[in-house]
CSV table of C-alpha atoms in Angstrom, one decimal:
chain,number,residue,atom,x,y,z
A,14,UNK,CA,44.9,-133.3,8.9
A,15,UNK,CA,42.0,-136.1,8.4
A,16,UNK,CA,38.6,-134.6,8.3
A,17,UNK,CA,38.0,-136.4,11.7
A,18,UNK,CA,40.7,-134.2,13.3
A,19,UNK,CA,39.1,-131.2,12.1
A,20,UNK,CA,35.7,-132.4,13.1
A,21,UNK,CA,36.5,-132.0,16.1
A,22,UNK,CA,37.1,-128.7,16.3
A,23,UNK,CA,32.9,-128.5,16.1
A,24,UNK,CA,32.5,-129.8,19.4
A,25,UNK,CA,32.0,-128.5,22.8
A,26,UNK,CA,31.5,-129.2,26.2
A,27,UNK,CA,27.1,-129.7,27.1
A,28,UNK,CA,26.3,-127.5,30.0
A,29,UNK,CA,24.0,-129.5,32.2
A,30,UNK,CA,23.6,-129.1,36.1
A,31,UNK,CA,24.2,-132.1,38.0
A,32,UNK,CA,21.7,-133.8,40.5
A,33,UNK,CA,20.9,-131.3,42.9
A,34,UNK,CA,21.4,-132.3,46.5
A,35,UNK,CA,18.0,-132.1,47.5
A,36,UNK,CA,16.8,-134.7,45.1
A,37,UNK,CA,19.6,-136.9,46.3
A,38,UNK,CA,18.1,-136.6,49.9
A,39,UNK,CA,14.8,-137.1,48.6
A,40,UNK,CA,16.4,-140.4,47.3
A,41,UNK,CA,17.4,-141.2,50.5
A,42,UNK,CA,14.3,-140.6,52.2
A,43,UNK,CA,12.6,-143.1,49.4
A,44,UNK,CA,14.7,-145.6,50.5
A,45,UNK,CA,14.2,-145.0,54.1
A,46,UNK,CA,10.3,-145.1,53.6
A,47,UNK,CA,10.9,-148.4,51.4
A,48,UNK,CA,13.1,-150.0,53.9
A,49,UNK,CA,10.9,-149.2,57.0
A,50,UNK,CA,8.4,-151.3,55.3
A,51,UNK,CA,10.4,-154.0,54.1
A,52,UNK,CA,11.5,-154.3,57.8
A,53,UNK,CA,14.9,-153.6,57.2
A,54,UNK,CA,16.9,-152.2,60.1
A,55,UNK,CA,19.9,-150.6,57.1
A,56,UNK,CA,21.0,-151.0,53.5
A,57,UNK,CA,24.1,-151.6,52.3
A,58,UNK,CA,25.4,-149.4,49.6
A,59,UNK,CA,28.5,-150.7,47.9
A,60,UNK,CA,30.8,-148.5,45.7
A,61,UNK,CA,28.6,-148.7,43.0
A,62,UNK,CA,26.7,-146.9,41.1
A,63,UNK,CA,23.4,-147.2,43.9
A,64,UNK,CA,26.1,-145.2,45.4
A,65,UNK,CA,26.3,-143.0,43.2
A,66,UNK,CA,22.2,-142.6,42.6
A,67,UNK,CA,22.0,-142.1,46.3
A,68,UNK,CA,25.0,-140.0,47.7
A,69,UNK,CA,26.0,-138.4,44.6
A,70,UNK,CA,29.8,-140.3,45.0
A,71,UNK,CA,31.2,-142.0,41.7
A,72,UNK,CA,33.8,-144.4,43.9
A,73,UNK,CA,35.2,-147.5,42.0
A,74,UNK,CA,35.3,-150.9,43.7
A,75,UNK,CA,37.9,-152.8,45.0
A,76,UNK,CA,39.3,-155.4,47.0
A,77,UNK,CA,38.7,-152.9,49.8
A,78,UNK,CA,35.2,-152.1,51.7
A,79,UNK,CA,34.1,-148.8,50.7
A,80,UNK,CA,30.9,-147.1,50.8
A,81,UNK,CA,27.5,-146.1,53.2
A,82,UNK,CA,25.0,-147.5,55.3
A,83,UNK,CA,21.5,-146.2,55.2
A,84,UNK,CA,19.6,-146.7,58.7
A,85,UNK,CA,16.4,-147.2,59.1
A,86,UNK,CA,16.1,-144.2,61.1
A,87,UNK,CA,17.4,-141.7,58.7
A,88,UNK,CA,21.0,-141.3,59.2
A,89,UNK,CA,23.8,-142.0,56.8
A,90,UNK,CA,27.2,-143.6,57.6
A,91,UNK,CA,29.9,-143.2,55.4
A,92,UNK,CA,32.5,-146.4,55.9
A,93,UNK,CA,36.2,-145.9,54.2
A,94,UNK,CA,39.9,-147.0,54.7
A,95,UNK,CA,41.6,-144.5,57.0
A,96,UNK,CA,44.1,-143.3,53.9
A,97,UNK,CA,41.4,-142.1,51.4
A,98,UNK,CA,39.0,-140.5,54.4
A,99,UNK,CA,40.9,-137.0,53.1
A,100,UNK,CA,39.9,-137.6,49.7
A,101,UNK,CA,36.4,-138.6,50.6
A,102,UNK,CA,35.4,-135.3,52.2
A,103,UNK,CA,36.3,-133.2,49.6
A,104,UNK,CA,33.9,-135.7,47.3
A,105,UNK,CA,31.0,-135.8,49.5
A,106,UNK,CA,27.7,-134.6,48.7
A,107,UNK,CA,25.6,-135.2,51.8
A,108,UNK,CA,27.2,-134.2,55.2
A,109,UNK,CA,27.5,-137.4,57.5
A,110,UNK,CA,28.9,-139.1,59.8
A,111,UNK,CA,32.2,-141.1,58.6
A,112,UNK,CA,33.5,-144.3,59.7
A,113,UNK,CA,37.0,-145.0,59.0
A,114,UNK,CA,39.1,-148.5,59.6
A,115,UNK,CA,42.5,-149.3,59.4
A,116,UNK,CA,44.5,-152.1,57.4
A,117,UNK,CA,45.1,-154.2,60.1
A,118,UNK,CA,41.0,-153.8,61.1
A,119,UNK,CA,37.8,-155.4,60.0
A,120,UNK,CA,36.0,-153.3,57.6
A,121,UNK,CA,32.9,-154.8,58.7
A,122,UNK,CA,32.8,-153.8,61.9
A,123,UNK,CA,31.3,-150.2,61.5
A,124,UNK,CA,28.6,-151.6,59.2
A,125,UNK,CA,27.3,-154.0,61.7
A,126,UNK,CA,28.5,-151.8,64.3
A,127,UNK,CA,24.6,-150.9,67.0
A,128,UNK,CA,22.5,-153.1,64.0
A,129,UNK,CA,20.4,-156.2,64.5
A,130,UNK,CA,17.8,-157.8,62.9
A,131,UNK,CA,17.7,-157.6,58.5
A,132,UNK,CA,20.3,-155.6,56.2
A,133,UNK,CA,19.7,-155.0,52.6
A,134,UNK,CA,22.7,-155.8,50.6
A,135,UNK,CA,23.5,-153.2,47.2
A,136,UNK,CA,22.9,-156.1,44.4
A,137,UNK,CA,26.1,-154.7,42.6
A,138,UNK,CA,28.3,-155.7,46.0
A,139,UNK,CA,30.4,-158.8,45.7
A,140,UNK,CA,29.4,-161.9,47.2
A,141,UNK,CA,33.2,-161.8,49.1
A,142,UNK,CA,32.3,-158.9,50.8
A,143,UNK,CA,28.6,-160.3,51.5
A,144,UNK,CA,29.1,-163.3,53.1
A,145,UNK,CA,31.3,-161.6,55.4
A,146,UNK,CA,28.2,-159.3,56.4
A,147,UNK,CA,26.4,-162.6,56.2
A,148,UNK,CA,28.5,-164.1,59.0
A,149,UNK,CA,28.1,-160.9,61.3
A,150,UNK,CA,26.3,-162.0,64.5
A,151,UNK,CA,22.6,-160.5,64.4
A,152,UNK,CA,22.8,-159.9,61.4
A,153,UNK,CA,20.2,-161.6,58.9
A,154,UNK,CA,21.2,-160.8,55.2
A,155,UNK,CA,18.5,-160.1,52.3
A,156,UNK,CA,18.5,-158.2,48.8
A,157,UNK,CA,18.1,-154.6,48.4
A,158,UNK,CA,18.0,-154.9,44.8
A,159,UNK,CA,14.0,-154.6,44.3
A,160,UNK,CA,13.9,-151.6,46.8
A,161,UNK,CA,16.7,-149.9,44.9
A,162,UNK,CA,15.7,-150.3,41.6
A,163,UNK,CA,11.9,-149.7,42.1
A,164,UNK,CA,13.7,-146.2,42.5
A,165,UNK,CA,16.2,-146.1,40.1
A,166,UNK,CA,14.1,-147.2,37.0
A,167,UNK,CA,11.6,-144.3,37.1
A,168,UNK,CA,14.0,-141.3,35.9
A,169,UNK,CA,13.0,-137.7,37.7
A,170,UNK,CA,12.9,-134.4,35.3
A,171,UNK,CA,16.6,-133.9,36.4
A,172,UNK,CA,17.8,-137.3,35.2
A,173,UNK,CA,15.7,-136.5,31.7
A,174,UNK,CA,17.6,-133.3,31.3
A,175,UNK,CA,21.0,-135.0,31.9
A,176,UNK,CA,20.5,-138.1,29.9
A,177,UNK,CA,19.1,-135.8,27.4
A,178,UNK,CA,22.4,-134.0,26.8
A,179,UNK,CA,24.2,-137.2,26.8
A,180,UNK,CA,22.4,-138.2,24.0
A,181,UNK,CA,21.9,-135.0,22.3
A,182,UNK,CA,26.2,-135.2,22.1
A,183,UNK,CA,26.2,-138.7,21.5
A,184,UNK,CA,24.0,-138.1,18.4
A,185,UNK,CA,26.5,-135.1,16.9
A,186,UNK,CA,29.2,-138.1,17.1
A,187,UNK,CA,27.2,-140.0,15.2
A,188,UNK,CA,26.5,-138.0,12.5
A,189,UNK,CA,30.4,-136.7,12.7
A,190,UNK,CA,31.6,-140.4,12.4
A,191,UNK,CA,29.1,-141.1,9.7
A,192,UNK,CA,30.0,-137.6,7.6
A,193,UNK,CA,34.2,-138.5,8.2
A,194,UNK,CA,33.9,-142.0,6.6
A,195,UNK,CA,36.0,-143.1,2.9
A,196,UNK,CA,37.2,-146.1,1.7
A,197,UNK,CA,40.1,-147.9,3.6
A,198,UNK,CA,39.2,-146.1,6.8
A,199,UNK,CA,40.2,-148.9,9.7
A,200,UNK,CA,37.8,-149.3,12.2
A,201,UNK,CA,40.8,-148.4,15.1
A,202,UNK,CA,40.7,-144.6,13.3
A,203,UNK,CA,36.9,-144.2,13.6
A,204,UNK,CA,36.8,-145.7,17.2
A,205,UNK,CA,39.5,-143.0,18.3
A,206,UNK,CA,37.4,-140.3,17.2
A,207,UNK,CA,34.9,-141.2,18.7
A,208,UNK,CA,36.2,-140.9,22.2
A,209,UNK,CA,38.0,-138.0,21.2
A,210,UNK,CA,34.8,-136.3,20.4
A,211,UNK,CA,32.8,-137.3,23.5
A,212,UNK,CA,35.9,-136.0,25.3
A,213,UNK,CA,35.8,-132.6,23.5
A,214,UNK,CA,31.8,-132.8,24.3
A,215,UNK,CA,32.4,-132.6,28.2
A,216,UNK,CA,31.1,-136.8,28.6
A,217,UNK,CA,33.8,-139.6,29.2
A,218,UNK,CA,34.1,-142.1,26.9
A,219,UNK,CA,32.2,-145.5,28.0
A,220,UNK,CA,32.1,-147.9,24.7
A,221,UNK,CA,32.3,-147.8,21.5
A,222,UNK,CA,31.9,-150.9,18.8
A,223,UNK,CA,32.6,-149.9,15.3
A,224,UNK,CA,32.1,-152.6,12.5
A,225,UNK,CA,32.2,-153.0,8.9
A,226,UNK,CA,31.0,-155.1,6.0
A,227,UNK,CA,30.5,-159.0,7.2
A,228,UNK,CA,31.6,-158.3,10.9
A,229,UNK,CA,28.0,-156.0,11.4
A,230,UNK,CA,26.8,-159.6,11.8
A,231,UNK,CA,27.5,-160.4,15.3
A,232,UNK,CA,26.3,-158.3,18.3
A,233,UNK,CA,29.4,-157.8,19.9
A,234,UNK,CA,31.8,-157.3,17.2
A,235,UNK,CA,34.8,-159.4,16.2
A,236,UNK,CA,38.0,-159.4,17.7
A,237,UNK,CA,40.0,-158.3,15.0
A,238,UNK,CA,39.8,-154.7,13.0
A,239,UNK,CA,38.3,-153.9,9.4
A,240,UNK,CA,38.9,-151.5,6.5
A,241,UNK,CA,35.9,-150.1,4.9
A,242,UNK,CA,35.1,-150.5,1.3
A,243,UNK,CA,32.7,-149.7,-1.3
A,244,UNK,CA,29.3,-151.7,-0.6
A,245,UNK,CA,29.9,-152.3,3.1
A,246,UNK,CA,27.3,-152.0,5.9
A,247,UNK,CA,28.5,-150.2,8.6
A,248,UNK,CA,27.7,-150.9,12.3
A,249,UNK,CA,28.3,-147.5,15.0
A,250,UNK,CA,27.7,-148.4,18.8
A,251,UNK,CA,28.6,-145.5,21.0
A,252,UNK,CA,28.5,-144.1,24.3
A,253,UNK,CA,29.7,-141.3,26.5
A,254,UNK,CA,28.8,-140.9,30.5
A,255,UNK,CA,27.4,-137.3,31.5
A,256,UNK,CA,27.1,-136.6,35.4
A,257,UNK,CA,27.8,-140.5,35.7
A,258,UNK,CA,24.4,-141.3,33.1
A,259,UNK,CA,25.1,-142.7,30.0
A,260,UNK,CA,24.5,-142.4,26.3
A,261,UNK,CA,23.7,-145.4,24.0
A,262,UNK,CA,22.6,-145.5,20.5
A,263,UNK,CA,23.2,-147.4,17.8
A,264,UNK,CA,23.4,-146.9,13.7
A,265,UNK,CA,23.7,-148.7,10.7
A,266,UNK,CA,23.9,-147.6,7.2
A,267,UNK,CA,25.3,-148.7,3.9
A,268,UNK,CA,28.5,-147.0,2.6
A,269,UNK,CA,28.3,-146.0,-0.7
A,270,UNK,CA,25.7,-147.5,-2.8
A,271,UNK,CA,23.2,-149.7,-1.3
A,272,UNK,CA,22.1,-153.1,-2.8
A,273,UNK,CA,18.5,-154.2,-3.1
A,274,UNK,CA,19.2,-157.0,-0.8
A,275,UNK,CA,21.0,-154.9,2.1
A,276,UNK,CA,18.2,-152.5,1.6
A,277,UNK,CA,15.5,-155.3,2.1
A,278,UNK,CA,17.0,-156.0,5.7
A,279,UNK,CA,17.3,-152.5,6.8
A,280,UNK,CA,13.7,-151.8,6.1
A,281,UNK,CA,13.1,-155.2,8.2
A,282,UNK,CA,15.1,-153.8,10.8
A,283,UNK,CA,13.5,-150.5,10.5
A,284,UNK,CA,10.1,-151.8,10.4
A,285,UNK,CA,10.9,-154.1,13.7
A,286,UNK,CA,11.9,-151.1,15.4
A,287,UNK,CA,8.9,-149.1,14.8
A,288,UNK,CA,6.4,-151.8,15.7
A,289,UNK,CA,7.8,-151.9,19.1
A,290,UNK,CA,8.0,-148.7,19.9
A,291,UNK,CA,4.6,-148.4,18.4
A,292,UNK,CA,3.5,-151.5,21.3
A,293,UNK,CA,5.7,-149.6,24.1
A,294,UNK,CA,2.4,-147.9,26.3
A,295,UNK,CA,2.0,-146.8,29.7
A,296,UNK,CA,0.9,-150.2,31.8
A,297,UNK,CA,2.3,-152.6,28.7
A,298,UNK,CA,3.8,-155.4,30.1
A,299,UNK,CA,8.1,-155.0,29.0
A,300,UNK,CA,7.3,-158.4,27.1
A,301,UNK,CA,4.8,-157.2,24.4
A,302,UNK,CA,7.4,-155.1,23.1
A,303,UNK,CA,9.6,-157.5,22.9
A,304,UNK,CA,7.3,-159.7,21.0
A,305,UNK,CA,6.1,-156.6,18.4
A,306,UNK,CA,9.4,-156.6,17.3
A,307,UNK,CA,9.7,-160.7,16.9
A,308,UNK,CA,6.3,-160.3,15.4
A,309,UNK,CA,7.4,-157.9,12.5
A,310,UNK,CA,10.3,-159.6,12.0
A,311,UNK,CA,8.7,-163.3,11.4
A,312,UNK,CA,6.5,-161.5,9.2
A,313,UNK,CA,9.5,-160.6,6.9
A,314,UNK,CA,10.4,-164.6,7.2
A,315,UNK,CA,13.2,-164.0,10.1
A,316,UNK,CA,13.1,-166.3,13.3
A,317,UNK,CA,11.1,-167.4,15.0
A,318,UNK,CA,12.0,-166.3,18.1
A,319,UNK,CA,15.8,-166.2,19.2
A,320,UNK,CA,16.2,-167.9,16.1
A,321,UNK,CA,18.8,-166.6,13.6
A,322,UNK,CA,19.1,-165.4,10.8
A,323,UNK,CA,16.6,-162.9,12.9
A,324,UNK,CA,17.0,-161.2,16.5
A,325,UNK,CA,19.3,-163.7,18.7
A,326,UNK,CA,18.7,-161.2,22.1
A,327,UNK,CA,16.4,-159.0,24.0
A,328,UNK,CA,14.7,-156.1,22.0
A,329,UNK,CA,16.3,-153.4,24.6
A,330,UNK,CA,17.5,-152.3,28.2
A,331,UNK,CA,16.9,-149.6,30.4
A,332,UNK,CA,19.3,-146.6,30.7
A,333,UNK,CA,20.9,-144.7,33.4
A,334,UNK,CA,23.6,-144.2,35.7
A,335,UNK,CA,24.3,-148.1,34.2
A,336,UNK,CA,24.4,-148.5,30.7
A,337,UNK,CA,22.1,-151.6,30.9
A,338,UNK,CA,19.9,-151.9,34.2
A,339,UNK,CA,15.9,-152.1,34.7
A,340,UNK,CA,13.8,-152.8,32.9
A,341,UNK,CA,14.9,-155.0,30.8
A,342,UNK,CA,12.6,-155.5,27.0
A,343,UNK,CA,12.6,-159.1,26.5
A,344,UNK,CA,10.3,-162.2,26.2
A,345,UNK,CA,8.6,-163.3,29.9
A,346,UNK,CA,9.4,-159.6,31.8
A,347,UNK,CA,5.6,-158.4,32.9
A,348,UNK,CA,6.6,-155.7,34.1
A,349,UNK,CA,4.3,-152.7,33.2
A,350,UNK,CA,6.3,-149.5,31.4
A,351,UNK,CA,5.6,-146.5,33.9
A,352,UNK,CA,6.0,-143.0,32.7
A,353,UNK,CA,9.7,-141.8,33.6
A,354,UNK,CA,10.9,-145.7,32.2
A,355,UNK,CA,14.0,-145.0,29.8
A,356,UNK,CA,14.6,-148.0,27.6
A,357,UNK,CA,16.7,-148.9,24.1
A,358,UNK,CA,15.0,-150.1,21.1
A,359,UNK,CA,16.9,-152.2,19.8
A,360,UNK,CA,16.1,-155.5,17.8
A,361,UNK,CA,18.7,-156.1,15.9
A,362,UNK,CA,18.5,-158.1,12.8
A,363,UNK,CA,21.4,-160.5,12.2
A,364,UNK,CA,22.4,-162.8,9.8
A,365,UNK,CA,25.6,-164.8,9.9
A,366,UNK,CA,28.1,-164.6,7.5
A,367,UNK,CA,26.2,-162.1,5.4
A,368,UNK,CA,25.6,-158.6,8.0
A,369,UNK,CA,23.5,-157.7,10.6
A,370,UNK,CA,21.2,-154.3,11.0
A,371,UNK,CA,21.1,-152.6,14.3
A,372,UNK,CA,19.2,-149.3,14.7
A,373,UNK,CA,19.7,-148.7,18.7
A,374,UNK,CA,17.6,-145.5,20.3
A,375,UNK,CA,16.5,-144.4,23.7
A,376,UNK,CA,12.9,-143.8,24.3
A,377,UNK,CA,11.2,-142.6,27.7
A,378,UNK,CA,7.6,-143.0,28.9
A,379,UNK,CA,5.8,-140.3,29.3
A,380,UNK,CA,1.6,-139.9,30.4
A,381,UNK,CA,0.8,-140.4,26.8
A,382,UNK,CA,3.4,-142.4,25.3
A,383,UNK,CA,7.4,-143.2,24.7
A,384,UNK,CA,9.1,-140.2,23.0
A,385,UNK,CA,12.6,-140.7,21.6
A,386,UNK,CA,15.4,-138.8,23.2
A,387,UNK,CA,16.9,-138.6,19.3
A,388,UNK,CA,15.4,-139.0,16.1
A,389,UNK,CA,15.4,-142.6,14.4
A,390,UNK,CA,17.0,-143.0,11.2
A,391,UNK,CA,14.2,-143.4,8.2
A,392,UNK,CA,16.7,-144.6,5.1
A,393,UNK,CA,20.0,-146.3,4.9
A,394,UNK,CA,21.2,-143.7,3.0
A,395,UNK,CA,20.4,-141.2,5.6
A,396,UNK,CA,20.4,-142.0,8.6
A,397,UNK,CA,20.1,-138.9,10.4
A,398,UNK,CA,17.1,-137.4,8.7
């Protein structure tokens, strides 16, 4: 037995309530009040996860039309093929009215079914199924996307708690995968343990990017797999989904001993990181954060800007029910941080050919401040305290 099968025999499932239904419906009256003064007679929820944030439904698109229509006066349609109508009402959260339609129907016509004047489309919903709705007579066609995600980006006490214990497990993995590594390990072995563990920790497996030695260089990985040895900085992305939220964070460390020169761009990385959570303040436009972390990292000679060897993307995302939405850290977003904002940290340092250093956390504004969800890493030996 490897000491990654009997690692997890530490784990258990989180115990976290879902979204209650009442904030749900207090969702739905947000919208409502939004839509009413956008001048939209409905929105248009696709099966995504606006869905989801909304109705409390986790469906999965498809080449079929499936999902709900918010009117401006209040009510809620459910529309669905007539064979999955069963399955739906054992799934649904909020009691409504459902419209169902057959194979040989058009899907559309219960969405524009009594409606005139402007519908707000989901910005997740394909343009297939939109320029059908587009072509519905009375129908004029707009974006619901800033209405929705006005909404979705400031996180309520309940999505804290949840995203929380998301994290909270994600971390243990972390510090499981990082306790379980020796010399030869192949990447494939790590990166099944680590869905193995967020399945023994109650959250469902969403990502996970696990590189070693030169390969830590690029963002995204390499297609091919890697054995660990000696010397090697290793790169652990990860992330599990909890109540439909997700977990993100990010580690790298040296494994075994550490060489002054993969020291030297750790602390860079680690120093980058800092300075933009440091800049990261209620009514800070997303952009200065962004630019802290540049800033520290042209100070150490990387860059400029996208410029690499230094930080070739954003400095972070926001977090949620999708693993990257609003807002968005990076160079030209004025968008002001708002207490209730969950966002990564993330500039990661890379440089071709050589490695890359990624430390990855969640923060979330508060009155006074950003807070981390989990501690940072401080040293590359020890990167969880």
């Amino acid at each position: 037995m490897t000491d990654y099968n009997k690692a997890l025999a530490g784990f258990a499932p989180v115990d976290v309530p879902a979204i209650p239904v009442a904030e749900l419906a207090a969702r739905i009256a947000g919208l409502v009040a939004a839509m009413r003064g956008a001048g939209l007679a409905a929105v248009w929820l696709d099966a995504t996860t606006s869905l989801t944030y909304y109705t409390g439904l986790e469906l999965h698109g498809s080449e079929r039309l499936h999902g709900a229509l918010v009117r401006a006066d209040g009510s809620l349609l459910y529309v669905t093929p007539n064979f999955e109508r069963p399955k739906l009402e054992t799934l649904i959260h909020l009691p409504a009215e459902i419209a169902v339609w057959d194979e040989d129907e058009d899907p559309f016509a219960p969405v524009a079914a009594g409606l005139l004047g402007w519908i707000g489309l989901d910005p997740g919903m394909g343009f297939g199924f939109a320029s059908r709705l587009m072509a519905a007579p009375g129908l004029q066609v707009t974006s619901a996307g800033d209405l929705i995600a006005a909404q979705r980006r400031i996180k309520s006490p309940a999505e804290l708690a949840i995203l929380q214990a998301a994290m909270d497990a994600s971390y243990a993995v972390q510090k499981a995968v990082h306790a379980g590594l020796r010399p030869g390990i192949g990447t494939r072995e790590v990166a099944d343990f680590i869905d193995a563990a967020h399945l023994a920790s109650g959250l469902t497996p969403v990502f996970n990017a696990v590189q070693f030695g030169e390969a830590t260089a690029y963002p995204h990985g390499v297609p091919h797999a890697q054995q660990l040895a000696s010397g090697d900085m290793v790169l652990i992305d990860l992330g599990g989904s909890l109540h439909g939220y997700k977990s993100d964070i990010t580690r790298s460390y040296v494994f075994g001993p550490v060489s002054d020169r993969k020291r030297h761009l750790w602390d860079c990385e680690y120093r980058a990181q800092q300075a933009a959570f440091a800049a990261a303040r209620p009514g800070v436009p997303c952009a200065d954060v962004d630019a802290a972390a540049r800033a520290s990292l042209v100070a150490d000679g990387f860059g400029p800007g996208y410029a690499v060897p230094g930080l070739p993307h954003r400095t972070g995302h926001g977090l949620g029910l999708d693993l990257h939405e609003e807002p968005w850290i990076v160079g030209g977003n004025q968008m002001p941080l708002q207490p209730g904002m969950c966002f990564s940290i993330e500039p990661m340092l890379c440089v071709y050919g050589e490695c890359g250093v990624r430390l990855e956390d969640i923060a979330y504004m508060t009155e006074t401040g950003p807070r981390w969800f989990c501690q940072p890493a401080r040293l590359p030996e020890t990167p969880f305290g």
